[in-house]
XYZ file of C-alpha atoms in Angstrom:
703
model
C -23.030 1.973 -14.494
C -20.169 -0.002 -12.895
C -18.812 -0.951 -16.317
C -18.846 2.706 -17.352
C -17.092 3.831 -14.165
C -14.341 1.203 -14.391
C -13.653 2.009 -18.038
C -13.679 5.790 -17.537
C -9.858 6.244 -17.590
C -9.841 4.697 -21.075
C -12.101 7.411 -22.478
C -10.816 9.540 -25.354
C -11.472 12.757 -23.423
C -11.529 11.394 -19.884
C -7.890 10.255 -20.077
C -6.736 13.860 -20.465
C -9.048 15.032 -17.676
C -7.670 12.386 -15.312
C -4.046 13.341 -16.026
C -4.908 17.028 -15.509
C -6.616 16.248 -12.183
C -3.591 14.300 -10.956
C -1.252 17.145 -11.938
C -3.469 19.617 -10.083
C -3.497 17.304 -7.042
C 0.263 16.801 -7.001
C 1.122 20.513 -6.934
C -0.060 21.094 -3.328
C 0.704 17.480 -2.351
C 4.412 17.978 -3.038
C 4.524 20.858 -0.555
C 2.565 19.028 2.147
C 4.508 15.774 1.722
C 7.744 17.653 2.358
C 6.446 18.645 5.793
C 5.795 15.084 6.981
C 9.023 15.060 8.994
C 7.772 18.060 10.991
C 4.992 16.001 12.606
C 6.917 12.802 13.263
C 7.195 11.677 16.881
C 10.218 9.451 17.260
C 10.621 9.287 21.026
C 9.540 6.045 22.697
C 7.339 7.811 25.258
C 5.130 9.274 22.498
C 4.387 5.753 21.251
C 2.916 4.595 24.571
C -0.743 4.858 25.576
C -1.673 7.287 28.352
C -2.416 4.411 30.710
C 1.140 3.019 30.669
C 2.961 3.300 33.996
C 5.991 5.005 32.500
C 3.690 7.608 30.898
C 2.130 8.384 34.279
C 5.583 8.662 35.832
C 6.673 11.152 33.150
C 3.613 13.304 33.933
C 4.217 13.263 37.679
C 7.977 13.816 37.332
C 7.528 16.911 35.138
C 7.722 19.164 38.228
C 11.261 17.941 38.937
C 12.815 18.135 35.494
C 11.903 19.829 32.208
C 9.574 17.823 29.989
C 10.815 16.411 26.692
C 14.433 16.061 27.815
C 16.915 13.302 27.092
C 20.148 12.598 28.971
C 23.283 12.722 26.843
C 26.111 10.754 28.477
C 29.530 12.097 27.526
C 32.305 9.512 27.895
C 35.999 10.401 27.947
C 38.564 7.611 27.906
C 42.333 7.143 27.913
C 43.688 3.570 28.237
C 46.827 4.794 30.021
C 44.741 6.646 32.604
C 43.056 10.049 32.838
C 45.537 12.914 33.323
C 45.011 16.208 35.177
C 44.947 17.910 31.759
C 42.147 15.570 30.684
C 40.108 16.498 33.771
C 40.707 20.191 33.048
C 39.444 19.719 29.485
C 36.351 17.807 30.656
C 35.537 20.613 33.120
C 35.934 23.211 30.376
C 33.766 21.144 28.029
C 31.016 20.965 30.665
C 30.993 24.767 30.839
C 30.927 24.987 27.030
C 28.025 22.508 26.818
C 25.858 24.936 28.790
C 26.163 27.452 25.962
C 24.707 25.057 23.382
C 21.096 25.771 22.470
C 18.609 23.283 24.017
C 21.004 22.101 26.746
C 19.023 22.255 30.007
C 20.545 23.032 33.406
C 24.074 22.355 34.558
C 25.849 19.186 33.406
C 26.483 16.580 36.082
C 30.188 15.778 36.302
C 32.716 15.046 35.047
C 33.149 12.079 37.367
C 36.176 9.787 37.185
C 35.779 6.000 36.978
C 37.120 3.781 39.782
C 39.944 2.506 37.567
C 40.945 6.046 36.584
C 40.734 5.361 32.845
C 37.465 7.141 31.958
C 35.286 10.111 32.868
C 31.553 10.655 32.522
C 29.466 13.816 32.216
C 25.657 13.788 32.007
C 24.039 16.581 29.989
C 20.257 17.014 29.696
C 19.046 17.848 26.193
C 15.656 19.375 25.359
C 14.413 17.790 22.136
C 11.191 19.853 22.021
C 9.356 20.367 18.756
C 12.236 19.045 16.655
C 12.228 15.674 18.440
C 15.169 13.443 17.715
C 16.476 15.842 15.077
C 16.795 18.477 17.812
C 18.814 15.995 19.879
C 21.052 15.332 16.861
C 21.904 19.007 16.522
C 22.856 19.235 20.194
C 24.952 16.049 20.064
C 26.758 17.278 16.949
C 27.564 20.567 18.709
C 28.784 18.705 21.802
C 30.967 16.480 19.624
C 32.607 19.492 18.001
C 33.409 20.855 21.471
C 34.677 17.510 22.807
C 36.948 16.744 19.859
C 38.755 20.100 20.016
C 42.238 19.907 21.567
C 41.566 16.324 22.664
C 45.239 15.309 22.486
C 44.374 11.607 22.164
C 41.554 11.670 24.726
C 38.663 9.481 23.548
C 35.302 11.247 23.275
C 31.853 9.708 22.712
C 28.270 10.778 23.337
C 25.948 7.942 24.286
C 22.767 7.533 26.331
C 19.254 8.286 25.039
C 20.304 11.541 23.319
C 23.289 9.857 21.680
C 21.134 7.018 20.384
C 18.481 9.475 19.194
C 21.173 11.311 17.205
C 22.482 8.081 15.663
C 18.934 6.989 14.809
C 18.235 10.220 12.948
C 21.442 9.813 10.958
C 20.506 6.212 10.162
C 17.010 7.200 9.062
C 18.664 9.776 6.846
C 19.191 6.901 4.408
C 15.484 7.123 3.561
C 16.336 8.808 0.271
C 18.607 5.875 -0.509
C 15.723 3.492 0.217
C 13.512 5.350 -2.248
C 16.238 5.271 -4.906
C 16.912 1.558 -4.444
C 13.180 0.825 -4.428
C 12.694 2.676 -7.717
C 15.672 0.892 -9.291
C 14.325 -2.505 -8.174
C 10.927 -1.739 -9.700
C 12.477 -0.607 -12.984
C 14.788 -3.638 -13.168
C 11.988 -6.152 -12.619
C 9.653 -4.405 -15.047
C 12.428 -4.380 -17.636
C 12.909 -8.121 -17.177
C 9.157 -8.719 -17.297
C 8.268 -6.640 -20.342
C 11.670 -6.123 -22.000
C 10.734 -2.539 -22.728
C 12.873 0.462 -21.741
C 9.891 2.820 -21.774
C 7.042 0.900 -20.148
C 8.481 0.912 -16.565
C 8.323 4.698 -16.526
C 4.514 4.690 -16.447
C 3.928 2.636 -13.263
C 6.993 4.237 -11.665
C 5.593 7.714 -12.299
C 2.179 6.692 -10.992
C 3.672 5.048 -7.878
C 5.736 8.163 -7.165
C 2.637 10.320 -7.467
C 0.749 7.966 -5.167
C 3.514 8.134 -2.548
C 3.606 11.931 -2.560
C -0.192 12.141 -2.327
C -0.318 9.595 0.496
C 2.381 11.470 2.432
C 0.409 14.706 2.035
C -2.792 13.100 3.385
C -0.891 11.527 6.285
C 0.726 14.876 7.122
C -2.697 16.527 7.328
C -4.026 13.766 9.591
C -0.963 13.940 11.841
C -1.170 17.722 12.001
C -4.894 18.099 12.587
C -6.309 14.700 13.650
C -3.706 13.416 16.119
C -2.370 10.571 13.979
C 0.962 9.337 15.415
C 3.628 8.894 12.764
C 7.373 8.409 12.988
C 10.297 7.820 10.676
C 9.598 4.091 10.803
C 6.156 4.801 9.338
C 7.721 6.834 6.544
C 10.135 4.226 5.251
C 7.569 1.409 5.531
C 5.117 3.581 3.603
C 7.662 4.068 0.806
C 8.282 0.397 0.153
C 4.629 -0.531 0.640
C 3.304 2.021 -1.853
C 5.939 1.294 -4.484
C 5.610 -2.473 -4.030
C 1.826 -2.805 -3.858
C 1.052 -0.134 -6.461
C 3.484 -1.713 -8.938
C 1.859 -5.096 -8.296
C -1.523 -3.656 -9.301
C 0.093 -2.077 -12.365
C 1.590 -5.440 -13.385
C -1.826 -7.079 -13.323
C -3.440 -4.267 -15.272
C -0.663 -4.052 -17.884
C -0.679 -7.814 -18.366
C -4.412 -7.746 -19.082
C -4.099 -4.641 -21.242
C -1.447 -6.259 -23.416
C -3.718 -9.266 -23.842
C -6.640 -7.063 -24.887
C -4.490 -5.081 -27.348
C -4.147 -8.308 -29.334
C -7.923 -8.705 -29.341
C -8.936 -5.084 -30.017
C -7.613 -2.741 -32.635
C -8.741 0.352 -30.671
C -6.473 0.819 -27.649
C -9.237 2.671 -25.770
C -11.515 -0.343 -26.023
C -8.620 -2.643 -25.085
C -7.988 -0.666 -21.895
C -11.683 -0.534 -21.063
C -11.854 -4.331 -21.313
C -8.649 -4.709 -19.278
C -10.071 -2.543 -16.493
C -13.380 -4.429 -16.490
C -11.680 -7.834 -16.294
C -8.808 -7.115 -13.926
C -10.355 -4.265 -11.938
C -12.471 -6.381 -9.542
C -9.495 -8.549 -8.519
C -7.235 -5.511 -8.062
C -9.851 -3.618 -6.036
C -10.647 -6.666 -3.886
C -6.942 -7.242 -3.225
C -6.287 -3.635 -2.255
C -9.388 -3.565 -0.063
C -8.237 -6.716 1.745
C -4.811 -5.250 2.448
C -6.235 -1.882 3.514
C -8.827 -3.386 5.867
C -6.197 -5.671 7.410
C -3.938 -2.687 8.027
C -6.780 -0.656 9.519
C -7.214 -3.347 12.169
C -3.901 -2.069 13.577
C -5.892 0.886 14.897
C -6.992 -1.446 17.701
C -3.405 -1.437 19.005
C -2.576 0.261 22.291
C 0.934 1.116 21.094
C 0.588 4.482 19.381
C 3.335 3.753 16.842
C 1.504 0.615 15.682
C -1.892 2.318 15.848
C -0.602 5.125 13.602
C 1.116 2.771 11.159
C -2.205 1.072 10.344
C -4.137 4.005 8.833
C -0.975 5.497 7.323
C -0.225 2.270 5.450
C -3.880 1.813 4.480
C -3.887 5.318 3.015
C -0.794 4.417 1.006
C -2.451 1.258 -0.350
C -5.696 3.028 -1.287
C -3.966 5.986 -2.933
C -1.727 3.526 -4.775
C -4.829 1.673 -5.961
C -6.415 4.936 -7.099
C -3.308 5.875 -9.071
C -3.065 2.474 -10.748
C -6.706 2.327 -11.885
C -6.878 5.974 -13.027
C -3.508 7.578 -13.789
C -1.722 4.465 -15.070
C -4.430 3.456 -17.607
C -4.820 7.063 -18.747
C -1.067 7.371 -19.377
C -0.916 4.013 -21.122
C -3.767 4.909 -23.470
C -2.247 8.313 -24.209
C 1.077 6.685 -25.089
C -0.444 4.007 -27.282
C 1.122 0.704 -28.344
C 4.592 2.199 -28.824
C 5.073 2.301 -25.027
C 5.666 -1.486 -25.252
C 8.523 -0.995 -27.775
C 10.287 -3.047 -28.990
C 7.794 -5.877 -28.251
C 4.642 -4.006 -29.243
C 1.510 -6.215 -29.040
C -0.072 -6.496 -32.502
C -3.781 -6.723 -33.122
C -4.794 -10.249 -34.056
C -1.479 -11.811 -32.965
C -2.213 -14.673 -30.581
C 1.223 -14.717 -28.947
C 3.536 -17.615 -28.272
C 1.991 -21.084 -28.319
C 4.847 -22.815 -26.507
C 3.758 -23.995 -23.052
C 4.970 -21.705 -20.293
C 6.905 -22.848 -17.239
C 3.703 -22.503 -15.222
C 1.901 -24.860 -17.592
C 4.669 -27.391 -17.094
C 4.562 -26.960 -13.305
C 0.809 -27.458 -13.401
C 1.250 -30.637 -15.425
C 3.686 -32.047 -12.846
C 1.479 -31.091 -9.896
C -1.639 -32.533 -11.528
C -0.164 -36.038 -11.679
C -0.050 -36.501 -7.868
C -1.715 -33.430 -6.330
C -2.320 -35.002 -2.916
C 1.276 -36.120 -2.516
C 2.449 -32.680 -3.698
C 0.402 -30.629 -1.251
C 1.082 -32.902 1.703
C 4.819 -32.924 0.966
C 4.917 -29.153 0.503
C 2.958 -28.577 3.710
C 5.333 -30.838 5.648
C 8.404 -28.960 4.378
C 6.829 -25.632 5.330
C 5.886 -27.093 8.705
C 9.500 -28.067 9.372
C 10.563 -24.508 8.513
C 8.184 -23.122 11.135
C 10.113 -24.917 13.894
C 12.655 -22.113 13.728
C 10.054 -19.785 15.288
C 10.921 -21.276 18.689
C 14.199 -19.368 18.491
C 12.651 -15.980 17.630
C 13.774 -13.491 20.293
C 11.136 -10.783 19.888
C 11.487 -9.277 23.362
C 13.081 -6.010 22.322
C 16.491 -4.933 21.053
C 18.954 -3.469 23.572
C 20.175 0.023 22.754
C 23.624 -1.165 21.689
C 22.081 -3.717 19.301
C 19.856 -1.380 17.279
C 22.308 -0.722 14.476
C 23.970 -2.958 11.926
C 27.124 -0.809 12.117
C 28.974 0.569 15.145
C 27.864 4.129 15.901
C 29.223 6.741 18.282
C 26.559 5.934 20.899
C 27.241 2.185 20.697
C 31.002 2.698 21.056
C 30.412 5.084 23.944
C 28.166 2.638 25.783
C 30.727 -0.144 25.362
C 33.392 2.067 26.953
C 30.985 3.202 29.667
C 30.062 -0.371 30.621
C 33.755 -1.228 31.090
C 34.383 1.604 33.557
C 31.017 2.561 35.109
C 27.795 0.793 36.119
C 26.066 0.067 32.814
C 22.938 2.013 33.744
C 24.651 5.154 35.002
C 23.464 8.365 33.410
C 20.111 6.840 32.399
C 18.402 6.144 35.738
C 15.056 4.633 36.605
C 12.559 7.147 38.031
C 10.363 6.324 41.015
C 7.656 8.838 41.942
C 5.747 8.615 45.217
C 4.043 10.609 47.942
C 6.618 12.755 49.719
C 5.949 11.091 53.078
C 6.993 7.728 51.625
C 10.187 8.895 49.916
C 12.655 7.220 52.275
C 10.713 3.952 52.284
C 10.750 3.934 48.480
C 14.495 4.607 48.490
C 15.101 1.756 50.949
C 12.982 -0.718 48.991
C 14.644 0.220 45.676
C 18.086 -0.204 47.199
C 17.231 -3.779 48.113
C 16.152 -4.820 44.596
C 18.761 -7.062 42.895
C 20.135 -5.327 39.807
C 19.871 -1.802 41.259
C 23.431 -0.495 41.658
C 22.583 2.595 43.685
C 19.782 4.969 44.659
C 20.115 8.747 45.022
C 18.594 10.837 47.810
C 14.936 11.690 47.158
C 13.956 15.036 45.670
C 10.832 16.537 47.301
C 8.537 19.132 45.743
C 4.855 20.007 46.211
C 4.131 16.852 48.210
C 5.678 14.599 45.553
C 8.974 12.708 45.671
C 11.286 11.644 42.859
C 13.830 8.896 43.520
C 16.478 8.052 40.901
C 18.132 4.651 40.719
C 21.069 3.311 38.704
C 20.852 -0.152 37.130
C 23.651 -2.687 36.911
C 22.703 -3.657 33.348
C 22.608 -1.634 30.092
C 19.399 0.383 29.632
C 16.775 -1.449 27.567
C 18.430 -4.855 27.950
C 16.412 -7.903 28.994
C 18.211 -8.009 32.331
C 17.485 -4.318 32.973
C 13.780 -4.835 32.143
C 13.592 -7.770 34.561
C 15.016 -5.486 37.260
C 12.379 -2.860 36.445
C 9.624 -5.489 36.808
C 10.995 -6.539 40.197
C 11.398 -2.923 41.314
C 7.835 -2.097 40.286
C 6.457 -5.082 42.153
C 8.431 -4.041 45.252
C 7.442 -0.366 45.408
C 3.797 -1.076 44.497
C 3.514 -2.933 47.802
C 4.444 0.141 49.889
C 1.169 1.179 51.515
C 0.055 4.738 50.905
C 3.066 5.577 48.756
C 1.214 5.687 45.402
C 4.617 4.704 43.996
C 5.219 4.188 40.274
C 8.387 3.429 38.311
C 9.428 4.936 34.991
C 12.484 5.932 32.972
C 13.751 4.830 29.596
C 14.129 1.160 30.483
C 10.612 1.185 31.938
C 9.375 2.739 28.691
C 11.008 -0.113 26.739
C 9.323 -2.638 29.060
C 5.914 -0.986 28.634
C 6.362 -0.980 24.850
C 7.172 -4.689 24.932
C 4.109 -5.503 27.060
C 1.840 -3.334 24.890
C 3.163 -5.006 21.734
C 2.469 -8.466 23.180
C -1.081 -7.453 24.046
C -1.590 -5.928 20.581
C -0.466 -9.125 18.850
C -2.835 -11.255 20.963
C -5.790 -9.018 20.078
C -5.079 -8.018 16.483
C -3.900 -11.311 14.941
C -7.221 -13.179 15.486
C -9.222 -10.175 14.282
C -7.168 -9.866 11.076
C -7.676 -13.578 10.387
C -11.436 -13.256 10.843
C -11.621 -10.114 8.687
C -9.583 -11.617 5.843
C -11.613 -14.832 5.963
C -14.831 -12.798 5.743
C -13.601 -10.848 2.720
C -12.535 -14.036 0.942
C -15.845 -15.726 1.730
C -17.769 -12.790 0.258
C -15.528 -12.571 -2.789
C -15.563 -16.291 -3.590
C -19.071 -16.975 -2.228
C -17.667 -20.071 -0.534
C -16.399 -21.353 2.809
C -13.996 -24.188 1.958
C -11.763 -22.169 -0.383
C -11.268 -19.287 2.106
C -10.429 -21.737 4.891
C -7.842 -23.533 2.798
C -6.362 -20.294 1.499
C -6.076 -18.894 5.020
C -4.360 -22.091 6.148
C -1.772 -21.806 3.363
C -1.045 -18.165 4.207
C -0.618 -18.884 7.928
C 1.662 -21.839 7.122
C 3.695 -19.631 4.793
C 3.939 -16.967 7.517
C 5.180 -19.505 10.068
C 7.812 -20.782 7.646
C 9.007 -17.234 6.894
C 9.294 -16.379 10.601
C 11.037 -19.683 11.317
C 13.684 -19.176 8.648
C 14.064 -15.517 9.653
C 14.727 -16.481 13.286
C 17.463 -18.912 12.236
C 19.081 -16.314 9.958
C 18.872 -13.555 12.596
C 20.405 -15.720 15.315
C 23.031 -17.693 13.421
C 23.915 -15.664 10.318
C 23.562 -12.000 11.246
C 23.932 -12.552 15.015
C 21.361 -9.893 15.911
C 20.830 -9.211 19.623
C 17.067 -9.624 19.330
C 13.992 -8.268 17.549
C 11.493 -5.529 18.357
C 8.488 -6.661 20.331
C 6.115 -5.597 17.542
C 8.158 -7.349 14.817
C 5.996 -10.537 14.691
C 2.778 -8.510 14.489
C 4.012 -6.316 11.628
C 5.352 -9.300 9.678
C 2.064 -11.116 10.267
C -0.069 -8.229 8.984
C 2.095 -7.598 5.921
C 2.495 -11.247 4.914
C -1.093 -12.313 5.616
C -2.560 -9.287 3.854
C -0.187 -9.503 0.906
C -0.357 -13.306 0.791
C -4.124 -13.131 0.490
C -3.526 -10.474 -2.160
C -1.825 -13.024 -4.405
C -4.413 -15.663 -3.499
C -7.096 -13.339 -4.795
C -5.201 -12.773 -8.061
C -4.908 -16.528 -8.591
C -8.205 -17.867 -7.265
C -10.434 -15.282 -8.923
C -8.973 -16.388 -12.265
C -9.333 -20.051 -11.284
C -12.971 -19.417 -10.385
C -13.539 -17.608 -13.685
C -12.123 -20.557 -15.628
C -13.874 -23.132 -13.394
C -17.256 -21.721 -14.369
C -16.430 -22.610 -17.983
C -14.302 -25.746 -17.761
C -14.577 -27.175 -14.243
C -12.407 -26.646 -11.176
C -9.513 -28.939 -12.003
C -8.997 -27.524 -15.462
C -9.622 -24.057 -14.083
C -6.809 -24.562 -11.566
C -4.316 -25.354 -14.321
C -5.522 -22.565 -16.579
C -5.498 -20.081 -13.693
C -1.938 -21.042 -12.756
C -0.766 -20.791 -16.348
C -2.486 -17.434 -16.847
C -1.425 -15.753 -13.602
C 1.812 -17.522 -12.663
C 4.062 -15.147 -14.549
C 2.432 -11.927 -13.422
C 2.114 -13.061 -9.788
C 5.777 -14.045 -9.739
C 6.761 -10.669 -11.191
C 4.567 -8.935 -8.631
C 6.157 -10.961 -5.852
C 9.640 -10.094 -7.066
C 8.730 -6.400 -7.080
C 7.315 -6.470 -3.555
C 10.169 -8.590 -2.217
C 12.695 -6.292 -3.858
C 11.135 -3.156 -2.415
C 11.093 -4.580 1.122
C 14.647 -5.876 0.698
C 15.637 -2.255 0.001
C 15.091 -1.614 3.716
C 18.450 -3.322 4.205
C 20.042 -0.102 2.941
C 19.271 1.434 6.352
C 21.842 0.559 9.051
C 19.029 -0.377 11.438
C 18.442 -3.883 12.754
C 14.650 -3.413 12.785
C 14.636 -2.327 9.118
C 16.926 -5.187 8.096
C 14.796 -7.742 9.958
C 11.489 -6.480 8.598
C 12.890 -6.268 5.070
C 14.331 -9.780 5.154
C 11.287 -11.461 6.736
C 8.737 -9.847 4.400
C 10.908 -10.271 1.277
C 11.579 -13.946 2.041
C 7.930 -14.533 2.960
C 6.662 -12.938 -0.261
C 9.046 -14.991 -2.396
C 8.077 -18.172 -0.560
C 4.429 -17.288 -1.015
C 4.602 -16.559 -4.742
C 7.092 -19.254 -5.777
C 5.941 -22.191 -3.649
C 2.660 -21.585 -1.850
C 0.676 -20.052 -4.732
C 2.086 -22.066 -7.604
C 2.457 -25.465 -5.918
C 0.531 -25.755 -2.643
C -2.658 -23.884 -3.609
C -2.759 -25.453 -7.075
C -2.290 -28.974 -5.672
C -4.990 -28.375 -3.033
C -7.412 -27.089 -5.668
C -6.763 -30.088 -7.905
C -7.241 -32.511 -5.020
C -10.291 -30.891 -3.437
C -11.934 -30.149 -6.793
C -15.397 -28.611 -6.859
C -15.614 -28.817 -3.050
C -13.445 -25.684 -3.044
C -16.563 -23.674 -3.884
C -18.938 -25.217 -1.348
C -21.683 -24.143 -0.735
C -21.906 -21.793 -3.763
C -23.590 -22.676 -7.051
C -20.211 -23.390 -8.595
C -19.888 -26.363 -6.216
C -22.648 -28.063 -8.191
C -20.661 -27.908 -11.453
C -18.975 -31.241 -12.053
C -15.478 -31.255 -13.523
C -14.714 -32.549 -16.980
C -13.461 -36.114 -16.918
C -10.311 -35.282 -18.871
C -7.528 -33.512 -17.099
C -4.524 -33.349 -19.373
C -2.281 -30.335 -19.217
C -1.641 -30.824 -22.886
C -5.259 -30.329 -23.927
C -6.120 -27.012 -25.562
C -7.980 -25.441 -22.638
C -5.181 -26.096 -20.189
C -3.062 -23.298 -21.654
C -4.617 -19.895 -22.293
C -3.674 -18.241 -25.528
C -2.594 -15.078 -23.740
C -1.223 -14.307 -20.295
C -3.464 -12.216 -18.111
C -5.052 -12.017 -14.763
């Protein structure tokens, strides 16, 4: 039954049915996928769990200020000094701002700086159902007002609303990411298969998988409370294109091999699906299960990313084992033009580069794996310099934006935290005590008079340091500790900097919980797949070592090449999940073939044959995945650039060095003990181990 199911897409009638079903599925999916942006939640507060202190503060402070509002800080500047005409314009602008849709209440200001060279007006913006995109529209309207008749007066909008607007504009490069991703996939497939037509099939299937996945995610976000944001969307794009194309590479490689063995292309595809299907399904299942573990996160953005990414992987798998084989069989051998595989042609007999690498490694496998492990270990030292404690607002972008420029001007003329205060809520009877305690906290520049309503008090404080900076978060921690000690006050501290602090603490907790669970889950899947204990342990060790090396090199590059201000608190966790899951993915591709060959020829010969057979396709798959993640660099966002670099570098390191050299050398050195305690452990290796012997090089490349 299983053989019939796996070969179904190769059926003479079934292939047409499968294509028709996918077309019928994609018609409504295209409409639903286009609505994904309507359910995205991009504000930091929506990412936090309900138990976070800043979340509780937002709920209690709702009686004092409209919910879902962001302060927009308007900065005017003139190096020679603000003139009376400038003040008149700023006053007129403040009146005009009130007429902009979604501006709440009266603007505060303009207020002149102590040095007389700048002015500041605070406008509250209601983002509402449109989220950050609503803030962008308001900021754009304010900018049009501010730039009219400026007469050389500098105008910038910064603060949370300004940064929200800049973020939306930066995320607007998502279409560019998709275009670059598709071009990368096509380029690598062209280099791999040297066919101008073949790349269209996996590209079409991957595009269909992405649209379908986005439609499913939209429905879950709309009706099941799944939290998604723009970050989820662009990660989903590269993950689906990268992983789905990887599965297509493995299938196509096996299919081309079978076309030389079978005259009937339907039978060739059926055999390709039967032989490569288990490894592809096991790999996708491992990645999907690892991603689903993210649902244990307390940070809603991370919790939502897990199932969304898992859906992308599973839909990509479905497309590559149904739609791709159906399209390939419909097209026939000509899809490989000009290098069409001929029936009965054995292919090139010249040893491949992977055969030669295997021959070198086999001479001194112990020295090779120890030396490789030491080099990777040295690379991990760079992790000590990884600054994953959050990115300050003015360090989020790789280019200077309006909000960044405005904050730089603001910090020169006003307290850095002005316009974006911390919020302390307390019992009304304790309001003055809370104000006094806050005023005495180092790093708090000033505290406003308490606002009292319905037995509750709201106290606003201005920080000395830029909102979201490490120094500002330390002040928030000290302020929280101070007001929590006021008896009977029920005092809590929130605000945007407090939100950033709570996100950082939640991300640290999530990493401590999720990383061990992912390791256990992946080990369990490998143990079941390989029916062994030693091999999974060694494979897990190589993946973790590869991860450490990738993070170490990334930290050095971020700090000393790109000079980034820091990294998001959840950056290490996301890199861990992607690299461990995808690293095991390639391990499965390699080791399942090694195990298959070991059952026939012994483990040592199986290691060389497995490397020779899968080296090319795994390298191509790694290049595809690395290229798709590198496409994130097209977005002018530090987080996207960091994630893209770390995962791309890690994947290349994994496929080029860890899989081909470290794992092969370990397998050669450990021998049949790799499979302990399975039955395969009892199979003794052949005495001869010469890479030049016939069995060391398979006649055809495959999985």
